[in-house]
Amino acid sequence: PRCFCVRPRGPDILAKRIQGSVHGLNGLPTGAVWNDMLQKGLIRLGKFQHRTGAWGWWETDADDVWMTSYVLVGLSEAKASGLRINNQVLDKGVTAATALLSKADEYQMPFLLYALASTGQKEALQKVNILRTTMKTTTLEGNSIAFLLLADNLIHRDKAPMLARLRQLAVVENGMRHWKGKDKWGWEDERLSTAVALRAEIAGGAPETEILETLRWLMIHRTGEYWGDTRSTCWVIMALCDYLKVHPESANPSGEITVNLNSTAVTTIRLADVDPQHPEMVYRLPAGRLKAGKNDVQLVRTGGSGAAFYSMEMRQLINHENLGELINPNLTVKREYFRLVPKQSGTDHITLEPELIKGDMKPGENIRVKLTLTAKKDLEYMLIEDPMPAGCEPNERGAPDELSDWGYWWSSIDIRDNRVAFFARSIPKGNSVIEYNLRAMTVGNYHVMPTLAQPMYDPAVTAYSAEAHVNVR
């Protein structure tokens, strides 16, 4: 589902800022449409600000160092671009971020310092300068070093030490350069780390050959038209905007690329024919031209200038019934349906007790859905999306006569026509249970697609329950 949580508009603002200076960078919203979109985003950020001045993932959850830093960067970019922002929101955010310095861990501190420095406020800059003087960097990962280099650039501190350290941490292979980096939960996030490192390389004056090696790694490691998740994609777009600002000629590649399959040309693509509304040029290799075993695909460029990047993707669709469980080594999800049955409790009291459904549901019955997540380690920013049987309607808090009250440990819930989505800021190692109620309504036989459980910023950790069959009669 579309996520309604905090989303700073930093990439939008940067893209808009360079649109006028980079010839040929078309296909972006124009005039009033763009400004309306950005202003609505800024208003939403103000609405999501907590009473403390900080931000979390949602409007009412706990203050979060990363999200507060993220929003400050977005607001700072907006202000630098000449957009009207609420200075009171920014000032309260800076005050809250300064207070969070005492709570930030080794992973959070570099980004928080960069965010404070990006505001340009005198007291914030002084605070960043003081902390940078005393901060130890020998154990920091690549993304942390990159954030510190960006902060050093803003406070006019010597960037050479951090650039040298960043170069030491680079993984250089196959003519490309990238950075590994773990967050506080232990998950690798190479795309985000490399995107931030590219921004730091550009700001720090790294050799152009190294910048191109980093750029090539990022372009090859796309997943379709984005980079794994919204957070990584945000930082990659910001890095690309930085690069285009320095190298505007890269927005207009020319020449031709011939695609060869098994030494035979199958198509020739003219880079000048790029449609501004659809800048990705996609060619689908005909399946009939593929042979059993190894197939060689070769791209040959002739003439022209400007960088051109490509990616290849192979998909296979298998149609069959009764989808089984997809178990991730770090996460599993199980779905069960229970019938709420009235049972005697004492001499004068009746309660509704769950009873596992093994047969049909009846129209009008109250149904309890139980989702059990089993995590092998702590996870954060979780999305749990459960498709509903077509013949059922949700009752968010259960039937009126149900005495038990639910304890909501998740951050937010989004009920759609065909599914219910839960968002959890974190789930601990072990079992976590989510329950919600449905009412069986329409007679029929229904196939219910698997439940999805996934950290939103780590799609590699994805689990699905088995498909379900629900009969209402």
CSV table of C-alpha atoms in Angstrom, one decimal:
chain,number,residue,atom,x,y,z
A,1,PRO,CA,0.0,0.0,0.0
A,2,ARG,CA,1.0,3.6,-0.3
A,3,CYS,CA,2.7,4.6,2.9
A,4,PHE,CA,1.4,7.7,4.7
A,5,CYS,CA,4.3,8.0,7.1
A,6,VAL,CA,6.8,10.8,7.2
A,7,ARG,CA,8.4,11.4,3.7
A,8,PRO,CA,10.7,14.4,3.3
A,9,ARG,CA,10.8,15.7,-0.2
A,10,GLY,CA,14.5,16.2,-0.5
A,11,PRO,CA,15.0,14.4,-3.9
A,12,ASP,CA,12.0,16.3,-5.4
A,13,ILE,CA,13.5,19.6,-4.4
A,14,LEU,CA,17.0,18.8,-5.7
A,15,ALA,CA,15.6,17.5,-9.0
A,16,LYS,CA,13.6,20.7,-9.4
A,17,ARG,CA,16.6,22.9,-8.5
A,18,ILE,CA,18.8,21.4,-11.2
A,19,GLN,CA,16.1,21.1,-13.9
A,20,GLY,CA,16.6,24.7,-15.0
A,21,SER,CA,20.3,24.4,-15.2
A,22,VAL,CA,20.6,21.0,-16.9
A,23,HIS,CA,19.5,21.1,-20.5
A,24,GLY,CA,17.4,18.2,-21.5
A,25,LEU,CA,16.4,17.1,-18.0
A,26,ASN,CA,12.7,16.9,-18.9
A,27,GLY,CA,9.7,14.9,-17.9
A,28,LEU,CA,9.4,16.4,-14.4
A,29,PRO,CA,6.2,18.2,-13.2
A,30,THR,CA,6.0,21.8,-14.0
A,31,GLY,CA,5.1,25.1,-12.4
A,32,ALA,CA,2.0,25.1,-10.2
A,33,VAL,CA,1.8,21.3,-10.1
A,34,TRP,CA,5.3,21.0,-8.8
A,35,ASN,CA,4.9,23.8,-6.2
A,36,ASP,CA,1.6,22.4,-5.1
A,37,MET,CA,3.2,19.0,-4.5
A,38,LEU,CA,6.1,20.4,-2.6
A,39,GLN,CA,4.0,22.7,-0.4
A,40,LYS,CA,1.6,19.8,0.5
A,41,GLY,CA,4.7,17.8,1.5
A,42,LEU,CA,6.0,20.6,3.7
A,43,ILE,CA,2.6,21.0,5.3
A,44,ARG,CA,2.4,17.3,6.0
A,45,LEU,CA,5.8,17.4,7.7
A,46,GLY,CA,4.6,20.1,10.0
A,47,LYS,CA,1.5,18.1,10.8
A,48,PHE,CA,3.7,15.0,11.7
A,49,GLN,CA,6.0,16.9,14.0
A,50,HIS,CA,5.7,15.8,17.6
A,51,ARG,CA,5.1,18.1,20.5
A,52,THR,CA,8.8,17.7,21.4
A,53,GLY,CA,9.8,19.2,18.0
A,54,ALA,CA,11.2,15.9,16.8
A,55,TRP,CA,9.7,13.4,14.3
A,56,GLY,CA,9.0,9.7,14.3
A,57,TRP,CA,7.8,7.3,11.6
A,58,TRP,CA,4.2,8.4,12.3
A,59,GLU,CA,2.4,11.2,13.9
A,60,THR,CA,2.0,9.7,17.3
A,61,ASP,CA,4.9,7.3,17.8
A,62,ALA,CA,8.2,7.8,19.7
A,63,ASP,CA,10.8,10.4,18.7
A,64,ASP,CA,13.3,8.9,16.2
A,65,VAL,CA,16.8,10.2,15.6
A,66,TRP,CA,17.0,9.1,12.0
A,67,MET,CA,13.6,10.5,11.0
A,68,THR,CA,14.2,13.8,12.7
A,69,SER,CA,17.5,14.1,10.9
A,70,TYR,CA,15.9,13.1,7.6
A,71,VAL,CA,13.2,15.7,7.9
A,72,LEU,CA,15.7,18.4,8.8
A,73,VAL,CA,17.7,17.6,5.7
A,74,GLY,CA,14.5,17.9,3.6
A,75,LEU,CA,13.5,21.2,5.2
A,76,SER,CA,17.0,22.6,4.8
A,77,GLU,CA,17.0,21.7,1.1
A,78,ALA,CA,13.6,23.3,0.7
A,79,LYS,CA,14.7,26.5,2.3
A,80,ALA,CA,17.9,26.6,0.2
A,81,SER,CA,15.8,26.2,-2.9
A,82,GLY,CA,13.7,29.3,-2.0
A,83,LEU,CA,10.6,27.5,-1.0
A,84,ARG,CA,8.5,29.0,1.8
A,85,ILE,CA,8.8,26.9,4.9
A,86,ASN,CA,7.4,27.3,8.4
A,87,ASN,CA,10.5,28.6,10.3
A,88,GLN,CA,8.9,27.7,13.6
A,89,VAL,CA,8.7,24.0,12.5
A,90,LEU,CA,12.4,24.2,11.5
A,91,ASP,CA,13.5,25.9,14.7
A,92,LYS,CA,11.6,23.4,16.9
A,93,GLY,CA,13.2,20.6,14.8
A,94,VAL,CA,16.7,22.0,15.4
A,95,THR,CA,16.1,22.3,19.1
A,96,ALA,CA,14.8,18.7,19.3
A,97,ALA,CA,17.7,17.4,17.2
A,98,THR,CA,20.2,19.1,19.4
A,99,ALA,CA,18.5,17.5,22.4
A,100,LEU,CA,18.7,14.1,20.7
A,101,LEU,CA,22.5,14.3,20.4
A,102,SER,CA,22.8,12.9,23.9
A,103,LYS,CA,20.7,9.9,22.9
A,104,ALA,CA,22.2,9.2,19.5
A,105,ASP,CA,24.3,6.1,19.1
A,106,GLU,CA,27.4,5.6,16.9
A,107,TYR,CA,25.2,4.8,13.9
A,108,GLN,CA,22.9,7.7,14.3
A,109,MET,CA,25.3,10.5,15.3
A,110,PRO,CA,27.0,11.2,11.9
A,111,PHE,CA,23.7,11.6,10.1
A,112,LEU,CA,22.3,13.8,12.9
A,113,LEU,CA,25.4,16.0,12.8
A,114,TYR,CA,25.1,16.4,9.0
A,115,ALA,CA,21.4,17.2,9.4
A,116,LEU,CA,22.1,19.9,12.0
A,117,ALA,CA,24.9,21.3,9.8
A,118,SER,CA,22.5,21.4,6.8
A,119,THR,CA,20.2,23.9,8.6
A,120,GLY,CA,22.9,26.5,8.6
A,121,GLN,CA,21.8,27.8,12.0
A,122,LYS,CA,24.7,29.4,13.9
A,123,GLU,CA,24.2,27.5,17.2
A,124,ALA,CA,23.7,24.2,15.4
A,125,LEU,CA,26.9,24.8,13.4
A,126,GLN,CA,28.8,25.5,16.6
A,127,LYS,CA,27.5,22.3,18.2
A,128,VAL,CA,28.5,20.3,15.2
A,129,ASN,CA,32.0,21.8,15.2
A,130,ILE,CA,32.5,20.9,18.9
A,131,LEU,CA,31.4,17.3,18.5
A,132,ARG,CA,33.4,16.8,15.4
A,133,THR,CA,36.5,17.8,17.2
A,134,THR,CA,36.1,15.1,19.9
A,135,MET,CA,34.5,12.4,17.8
A,136,LYS,CA,36.3,9.1,17.1
A,137,THR,CA,35.9,7.7,13.7
A,138,THR,CA,38.1,4.5,13.6
A,139,THR,CA,35.2,2.1,14.0
A,140,LEU,CA,32.6,3.8,11.8
A,141,GLU,CA,31.2,2.2,8.6
A,142,GLY,CA,31.3,3.8,5.1
A,143,ASN,CA,27.9,5.5,5.3
A,144,SER,CA,28.8,7.2,8.6
A,145,ILE,CA,32.1,8.4,7.3
A,146,ALA,CA,30.3,9.8,4.3
A,147,PHE,CA,27.8,11.7,6.4
A,148,LEU,CA,30.7,13.2,8.5
A,149,LEU,CA,32.4,14.3,5.3
A,150,LEU,CA,29.2,16.0,4.1
A,151,ALA,CA,29.0,17.7,7.6
A,152,ASP,CA,32.6,18.8,7.4
A,153,ASN,CA,31.9,20.3,4.0
A,154,LEU,CA,29.1,22.4,5.5
A,155,ILE,CA,31.1,23.6,8.6
A,156,HIS,CA,34.2,24.4,6.4
A,157,ARG,CA,36.3,21.8,8.2
A,158,ASP,CA,39.2,20.0,6.4
A,159,LYS,CA,37.6,17.3,4.3
A,160,ALA,CA,40.8,15.5,3.4
A,161,PRO,CA,40.9,13.1,6.5
A,162,MET,CA,37.3,11.8,6.0
A,163,LEU,CA,37.8,11.5,2.2
A,164,ALA,CA,41.0,9.4,2.8
A,165,ARG,CA,39.1,7.3,5.3
A,166,LEU,CA,36.2,6.9,2.8
A,167,ARG,CA,38.5,5.7,0.1
A,168,GLN,CA,40.1,3.2,2.5
A,169,LEU,CA,36.7,1.6,3.2
A,170,ALA,CA,35.6,1.4,-0.5
A,171,VAL,CA,35.2,-2.1,-2.0
A,172,VAL,CA,36.7,-1.9,-5.5
A,173,GLU,CA,36.0,-4.8,-7.9
A,174,ASN,CA,35.2,-5.3,-11.6
A,175,GLY,CA,35.9,-1.6,-12.3
A,176,MET,CA,33.3,-0.4,-9.8
A,177,ARG,CA,33.4,1.0,-6.3
A,178,HIS,CA,30.9,0.7,-3.5
A,179,TRP,CA,30.6,0.7,0.3
A,180,LYS,CA,29.2,-1.6,2.8
A,181,GLY,CA,27.5,-0.3,5.9
A,182,LYS,CA,25.4,-1.8,8.7
A,183,ASP,CA,22.7,0.0,10.6
A,184,LYS,CA,22.1,-0.4,14.3
A,185,TRP,CA,20.0,-3.5,13.7
A,186,GLY,CA,22.9,-5.2,11.8
A,187,TRP,CA,21.4,-5.1,8.3
A,188,GLU,CA,23.6,-4.4,5.4
A,189,ASP,CA,22.5,-1.4,3.2
A,190,GLU,CA,25.1,-1.1,0.5
A,191,ARG,CA,22.9,1.0,-1.9
A,192,LEU,CA,22.2,3.6,0.7
A,193,SER,CA,25.8,3.6,1.9
A,194,THR,CA,27.2,3.9,-1.7
A,195,ALA,CA,24.7,6.7,-2.6
A,196,VAL,CA,25.7,8.8,0.5
A,197,ALA,CA,29.4,8.0,-0.3
A,198,LEU,CA,28.9,9.3,-3.9
A,199,ARG,CA,27.6,12.6,-2.5
A,200,ALA,CA,30.6,12.7,-0.2
A,201,GLU,CA,33.0,12.0,-3.0
A,202,ILE,CA,31.6,14.8,-5.1
A,203,ALA,CA,31.6,17.2,-2.1
A,204,GLY,CA,35.1,16.1,-1.1
A,205,GLY,CA,36.6,16.5,-4.5
A,206,ALA,CA,37.4,12.8,-5.2
A,207,PRO,CA,39.1,11.9,-8.5
A,208,GLU,CA,36.6,11.8,-11.4
A,209,THR,CA,37.6,8.2,-12.2
A,210,GLU,CA,36.5,7.1,-8.8
A,211,ILE,CA,33.3,9.0,-8.9
A,212,LEU,CA,32.4,7.3,-12.2
A,213,GLU,CA,33.2,3.9,-10.7
A,214,THR,CA,30.8,4.6,-7.9
A,215,LEU,CA,28.1,5.9,-10.2
A,216,ARG,CA,28.5,2.7,-12.4
A,217,TRP,CA,27.9,0.5,-9.4
A,218,LEU,CA,24.8,2.3,-8.4
A,219,MET,CA,23.3,2.2,-11.9
A,220,ILE,CA,23.9,-1.5,-12.2
A,221,HIS,CA,22.4,-2.3,-8.8
A,222,ARG,CA,19.0,-0.9,-9.6
A,223,THR,CA,15.9,-3.1,-9.1
A,224,GLY,CA,13.8,-2.1,-12.1
A,225,GLU,CA,13.4,1.7,-11.9
A,226,TYR,CA,14.4,2.1,-8.3
A,227,TRP,CA,17.0,1.0,-5.8
A,228,GLY,CA,15.5,-1.6,-3.5
A,229,ASP,CA,13.4,0.6,-1.3
A,230,THR,CA,12.2,4.2,-0.9
A,231,ARG,CA,15.0,5.2,1.5
A,232,SER,CA,17.9,4.0,-0.6
A,233,THR,CA,16.2,5.4,-3.8
A,234,CYS,CA,15.9,8.8,-2.1
A,235,TRP,CA,19.6,9.0,-1.4
A,236,VAL,CA,20.6,7.7,-4.9
A,237,ILE,CA,18.4,10.4,-6.5
A,238,MET,CA,20.1,13.0,-4.3
A,239,ALA,CA,23.5,11.7,-5.4
A,240,LEU,CA,22.5,11.7,-9.1
A,241,CYS,CA,21.3,15.3,-8.7
A,242,ASP,CA,24.7,16.3,-7.2
A,243,TYR,CA,26.5,14.6,-10.1
A,244,LEU,CA,24.3,16.2,-12.8
A,245,LYS,CA,24.9,19.6,-11.2
A,246,VAL,CA,28.7,19.1,-11.7
A,247,HIS,CA,28.3,17.3,-15.1
A,248,PRO,CA,25.2,18.6,-16.8
A,249,GLU,CA,26.3,17.1,-20.1
A,250,SER,CA,25.5,13.6,-18.8
A,251,ALA,CA,21.8,14.4,-19.0
A,252,ASN,CA,22.0,14.2,-22.8
A,253,PRO,CA,23.8,11.1,-24.0
A,254,SER,CA,24.0,10.5,-27.8
A,255,GLY,CA,25.0,7.8,-30.1
A,256,GLU,CA,23.6,4.3,-30.7
A,257,ILE,CA,23.6,1.0,-28.8
A,258,THR,CA,23.3,-2.3,-30.6
A,259,VAL,CA,22.0,-5.3,-28.7
A,260,ASN,CA,23.4,-8.6,-29.8
A,261,LEU,CA,22.0,-12.0,-28.7
A,262,ASN,CA,24.3,-14.9,-29.3
A,263,SER,CA,26.3,-12.8,-31.8
A,264,THR,CA,23.3,-11.7,-33.8
A,265,ALA,CA,22.0,-8.1,-33.7
A,266,VAL,CA,18.4,-8.0,-32.5
A,267,THR,CA,17.9,-4.2,-32.2
A,268,THR,CA,19.6,-0.9,-32.4
A,269,ILE,CA,18.7,1.9,-30.0
A,270,ARG,CA,19.3,5.6,-30.7
A,271,LEU,CA,20.0,7.4,-27.4
A,272,ALA,CA,18.8,10.7,-28.9
A,273,ASP,CA,15.3,9.1,-29.2
A,274,VAL,CA,14.8,9.1,-25.4
A,275,ASP,CA,11.2,10.1,-24.6
A,276,PRO,CA,11.4,12.8,-21.8
A,277,GLN,CA,8.3,11.3,-20.2
A,278,HIS,CA,9.7,7.8,-20.2
A,279,PRO,CA,13.5,8.2,-20.0
A,280,GLU,CA,14.0,4.4,-19.5
A,281,MET,CA,14.4,2.7,-22.9
A,282,VAL,CA,13.3,-0.9,-22.5
A,283,TYR,CA,13.9,-3.7,-24.9
A,284,ARG,CA,12.5,-7.2,-24.3
A,285,LEU,CA,14.4,-10.0,-25.8
A,286,PRO,CA,12.1,-12.4,-27.7
A,287,ALA,CA,11.8,-15.7,-25.8
A,288,GLY,CA,11.9,-17.6,-29.0
A,289,ARG,CA,15.4,-16.4,-29.7
A,290,LEU,CA,16.8,-17.8,-26.5
A,291,LYS,CA,18.4,-21.3,-26.6
A,292,ALA,CA,18.8,-24.0,-23.9
A,293,GLY,CA,21.9,-23.4,-21.8
A,294,LYS,CA,24.1,-20.3,-22.0
A,295,ASN,CA,23.0,-17.2,-23.9
A,296,ASP,CA,25.3,-14.3,-24.6
A,297,VAL,CA,23.9,-10.8,-24.6
A,298,GLN,CA,26.2,-8.0,-25.7
A,299,LEU,CA,25.7,-4.2,-25.9
A,300,VAL,CA,27.8,-2.3,-28.4
A,301,ARG,CA,27.9,1.5,-28.4
A,302,THR,CA,28.9,3.4,-31.5
A,303,GLY,CA,29.5,7.2,-31.6
A,304,GLY,CA,28.1,9.8,-29.3
A,305,SER,CA,29.1,11.2,-25.9
A,306,GLY,CA,27.7,11.2,-22.3
A,307,ALA,CA,27.3,8.3,-20.0
A,308,ALA,CA,24.8,5.6,-20.8
A,309,PHE,CA,23.9,3.0,-18.2
A,310,TYR,CA,22.1,-0.3,-18.6
A,311,SER,CA,20.7,-3.1,-16.5
A,312,MET,CA,19.5,-6.6,-17.3
A,313,GLU,CA,16.7,-8.5,-15.7
A,314,MET,CA,15.4,-12.0,-16.1
A,315,ARG,CA,11.9,-12.9,-15.0
A,316,GLN,CA,10.0,-16.2,-14.9
A,317,LEU,CA,6.3,-16.4,-14.1
A,318,ILE,CA,4.9,-19.7,-12.9
A,319,ASN,CA,1.1,-20.1,-12.6
A,320,HIS,CA,-0.2,-22.6,-10.2
A,321,GLU,CA,-2.7,-23.0,-7.4
A,322,ASN,CA,-2.1,-23.4,-3.6
A,323,LEU,CA,0.9,-21.0,-3.1
A,324,GLY,CA,3.0,-22.3,-0.3
A,325,GLU,CA,4.8,-20.5,2.4
A,326,LEU,CA,7.9,-18.4,1.5
A,327,ILE,CA,10.2,-18.7,4.5
A,328,ASN,CA,13.0,-16.2,4.9
A,329,PRO,CA,16.0,-17.3,7.1
A,330,ASN,CA,15.3,-14.3,9.3
A,331,LEU,CA,11.5,-14.1,9.2
A,332,THR,CA,8.4,-16.2,8.9
A,333,VAL,CA,4.7,-15.3,9.0
A,334,LYS,CA,1.7,-17.6,9.7
A,335,ARG,CA,-2.0,-16.8,9.2
A,336,GLU,CA,-4.9,-18.5,11.0
A,337,TYR,CA,-8.6,-17.9,11.1
A,338,PHE,CA,-10.7,-18.3,14.3
A,339,ARG,CA,-14.4,-18.4,14.9
A,340,LEU,CA,-15.5,-16.3,17.9
A,341,VAL,CA,-17.8,-18.6,19.8
A,342,PRO,CA,-20.0,-17.5,22.9
A,343,LYS,CA,-18.9,-19.6,25.9
A,344,GLN,CA,-20.2,-19.6,29.5
A,345,SER,CA,-17.8,-17.9,31.9
A,346,GLY,CA,-18.9,-18.4,35.5
A,347,THR,CA,-22.6,-18.6,36.4
A,348,ASP,CA,-23.9,-15.4,34.8
A,349,HIS,CA,-21.3,-14.3,32.2
A,350,ILE,CA,-20.7,-15.2,28.5
A,351,THR,CA,-17.5,-14.3,26.6
A,352,LEU,CA,-16.5,-14.8,23.0
A,353,GLU,CA,-13.6,-17.3,22.7
A,354,PRO,CA,-11.6,-18.0,19.5
A,355,GLU,CA,-11.9,-21.5,18.0
A,356,LEU,CA,-9.8,-22.5,15.0
A,357,ILE,CA,-11.8,-22.7,11.9
A,358,LYS,CA,-11.5,-26.1,10.1
A,359,GLY,CA,-14.6,-26.0,7.9
A,360,ASP,CA,-16.8,-23.3,6.4
A,361,MET,CA,-17.6,-19.9,7.7
A,362,LYS,CA,-21.2,-18.8,8.0
A,363,PRO,CA,-22.6,-15.4,6.9
A,364,GLY,CA,-22.7,-13.0,9.8
A,365,GLU,CA,-20.1,-14.8,11.8
A,366,ASN,CA,-17.4,-12.9,13.7
A,367,ILE,CA,-13.9,-14.1,12.5
A,368,ARG,CA,-10.6,-13.4,14.3
A,369,VAL,CA,-7.5,-13.3,12.1
A,370,LYS,CA,-4.3,-14.1,13.8
A,371,LEU,CA,-0.9,-13.3,12.2
A,372,THR,CA,2.1,-14.7,13.9
A,373,LEU,CA,5.5,-13.3,13.0
A,374,THR,CA,8.7,-15.1,14.0
A,375,ALA,CA,11.9,-13.1,13.7
A,376,LYS,CA,15.4,-14.5,14.2
A,377,LYS,CA,16.6,-11.0,15.2
A,378,ASP,CA,15.2,-7.5,15.9
A,379,LEU,CA,13.7,-5.9,12.9
A,380,GLU,CA,12.6,-2.3,12.2
A,381,TYR,CA,10.1,-0.4,10.0
A,382,MET,CA,8.0,-3.4,9.4
A,383,LEU,CA,5.1,-3.7,6.9
A,384,ILE,CA,2.6,-6.6,7.5
A,385,GLU,CA,0.0,-6.7,4.7
A,386,ASP,CA,-2.8,-9.2,4.9
A,387,PRO,CA,-5.2,-9.7,2.0
A,388,MET,CA,-8.8,-10.2,3.2
A,389,PRO,CA,-11.2,-12.9,1.9
A,390,ALA,CA,-13.4,-11.2,-0.7
A,391,GLY,CA,-16.6,-12.3,1.1
A,392,CYS,CA,-15.6,-10.7,4.4
A,393,GLU,CA,-15.5,-7.1,5.9
A,394,PRO,CA,-13.2,-5.8,8.6
A,395,ASN,CA,-14.2,-4.9,12.1
A,396,GLU,CA,-11.1,-3.0,13.4
A,397,ARG,CA,-11.9,-3.3,17.1
A,398,GLY,CA,-14.1,-6.4,17.1
A,399,ALA,CA,-17.7,-7.0,17.9
A,400,PRO,CA,-19.4,-4.5,20.4
A,401,ASP,CA,-20.1,-7.4,22.8
A,402,GLU,CA,-16.5,-8.5,22.9
A,403,LEU,CA,-15.1,-7.7,26.4
A,404,SER,CA,-11.4,-8.1,25.8
A,405,ASP,CA,-9.6,-4.9,24.6
A,406,TRP,CA,-6.6,-5.1,22.3
A,407,GLY,CA,-3.2,-3.8,23.0
A,408,TYR,CA,-1.8,-2.0,19.9
A,409,TRP,CA,2.0,-2.5,19.8
A,410,TRP,CA,2.2,-1.6,16.1
A,411,SER,CA,2.6,2.0,15.0
A,412,SER,CA,-0.3,2.4,12.5
A,413,ILE,CA,-3.0,0.5,10.6
A,414,ASP,CA,-4.3,1.1,7.1
A,415,ILE,CA,-7.6,-0.6,6.1
A,416,ARG,CA,-8.2,-0.9,2.4
A,417,ASP,CA,-11.0,-2.6,0.3
A,418,ASN,CA,-9.1,-5.8,-0.1
A,419,ARG,CA,-6.4,-5.9,2.5
A,420,VAL,CA,-5.3,-4.6,5.9
A,421,ALA,CA,-1.8,-3.2,6.4
A,422,PHE,CA,0.0,-2.9,9.7
A,423,PHE,CA,3.1,-0.8,10.2
A,424,ALA,CA,5.4,-1.6,13.2
A,425,ARG,CA,8.4,0.7,14.0
A,426,SER,CA,10.1,-2.4,15.3
A,427,ILE,CA,9.5,-6.0,16.3
A,428,PRO,CA,11.8,-8.0,18.7
A,429,LYS,CA,13.4,-11.3,18.1
A,430,GLY,CA,11.0,-14.1,18.7
A,431,ASN,CA,7.2,-14.3,18.1
A,432,SER,CA,5.0,-11.3,17.7
A,433,VAL,CA,1.2,-11.6,17.2
A,434,ILE,CA,-1.2,-9.3,15.4
A,435,GLU,CA,-5.0,-9.9,15.6
A,436,TYR,CA,-7.9,-8.2,13.9
A,437,ASN,CA,-11.6,-9.1,13.3
A,438,LEU,CA,-13.6,-9.7,10.2
A,439,ARG,CA,-17.2,-10.5,9.6
A,440,ALA,CA,-18.2,-13.2,7.1
A,441,MET,CA,-20.7,-11.6,4.7
A,442,THR,CA,-21.1,-13.0,1.2
A,443,VAL,CA,-21.6,-16.7,0.3
A,444,GLY,CA,-18.8,-18.0,-1.9
A,445,ASN,CA,-15.5,-19.9,-2.3
A,446,TYR,CA,-12.5,-17.6,-2.0
A,447,HIS,CA,-8.8,-17.8,-2.6
A,448,VAL,CA,-6.9,-15.5,-0.2
A,449,MET,CA,-3.4,-14.4,-1.3
A,450,PRO,CA,-0.5,-14.9,1.1
A,451,THR,CA,0.2,-12.5,3.9
A,452,LEU,CA,3.3,-10.3,3.4
A,453,ALA,CA,5.8,-9.4,6.1
A,454,GLN,CA,8.8,-7.2,5.2
A,455,PRO,CA,11.1,-4.6,6.7
A,456,MET,CA,10.2,-1.7,4.3
A,457,TYR,CA,13.9,-0.6,4.0
A,458,ASP,CA,15.3,-4.1,3.6
A,459,PRO,CA,13.2,-6.0,1.0
A,460,ALA,CA,15.6,-8.9,1.0
A,461,VAL,CA,14.1,-9.9,4.3
A,462,THR,CA,10.6,-10.8,2.9
A,463,ALA,CA,8.3,-13.6,4.1
A,464,TYR,CA,4.9,-14.8,2.9
A,465,SER,CA,2.4,-17.1,4.5
A,466,ALA,CA,0.7,-19.8,2.5
A,467,GLU,CA,-2.3,-19.1,0.4
A,468,ALA,CA,-5.7,-19.6,2.1
A,469,HIS,CA,-9.0,-21.0,1.0
A,470,VAL,CA,-12.1,-19.6,2.6
A,471,ASN,CA,-15.6,-20.9,2.1
A,472,VAL,CA,-18.6,-18.8,3.3
A,473,ARG,CA,-21.9,-20.8,3.1
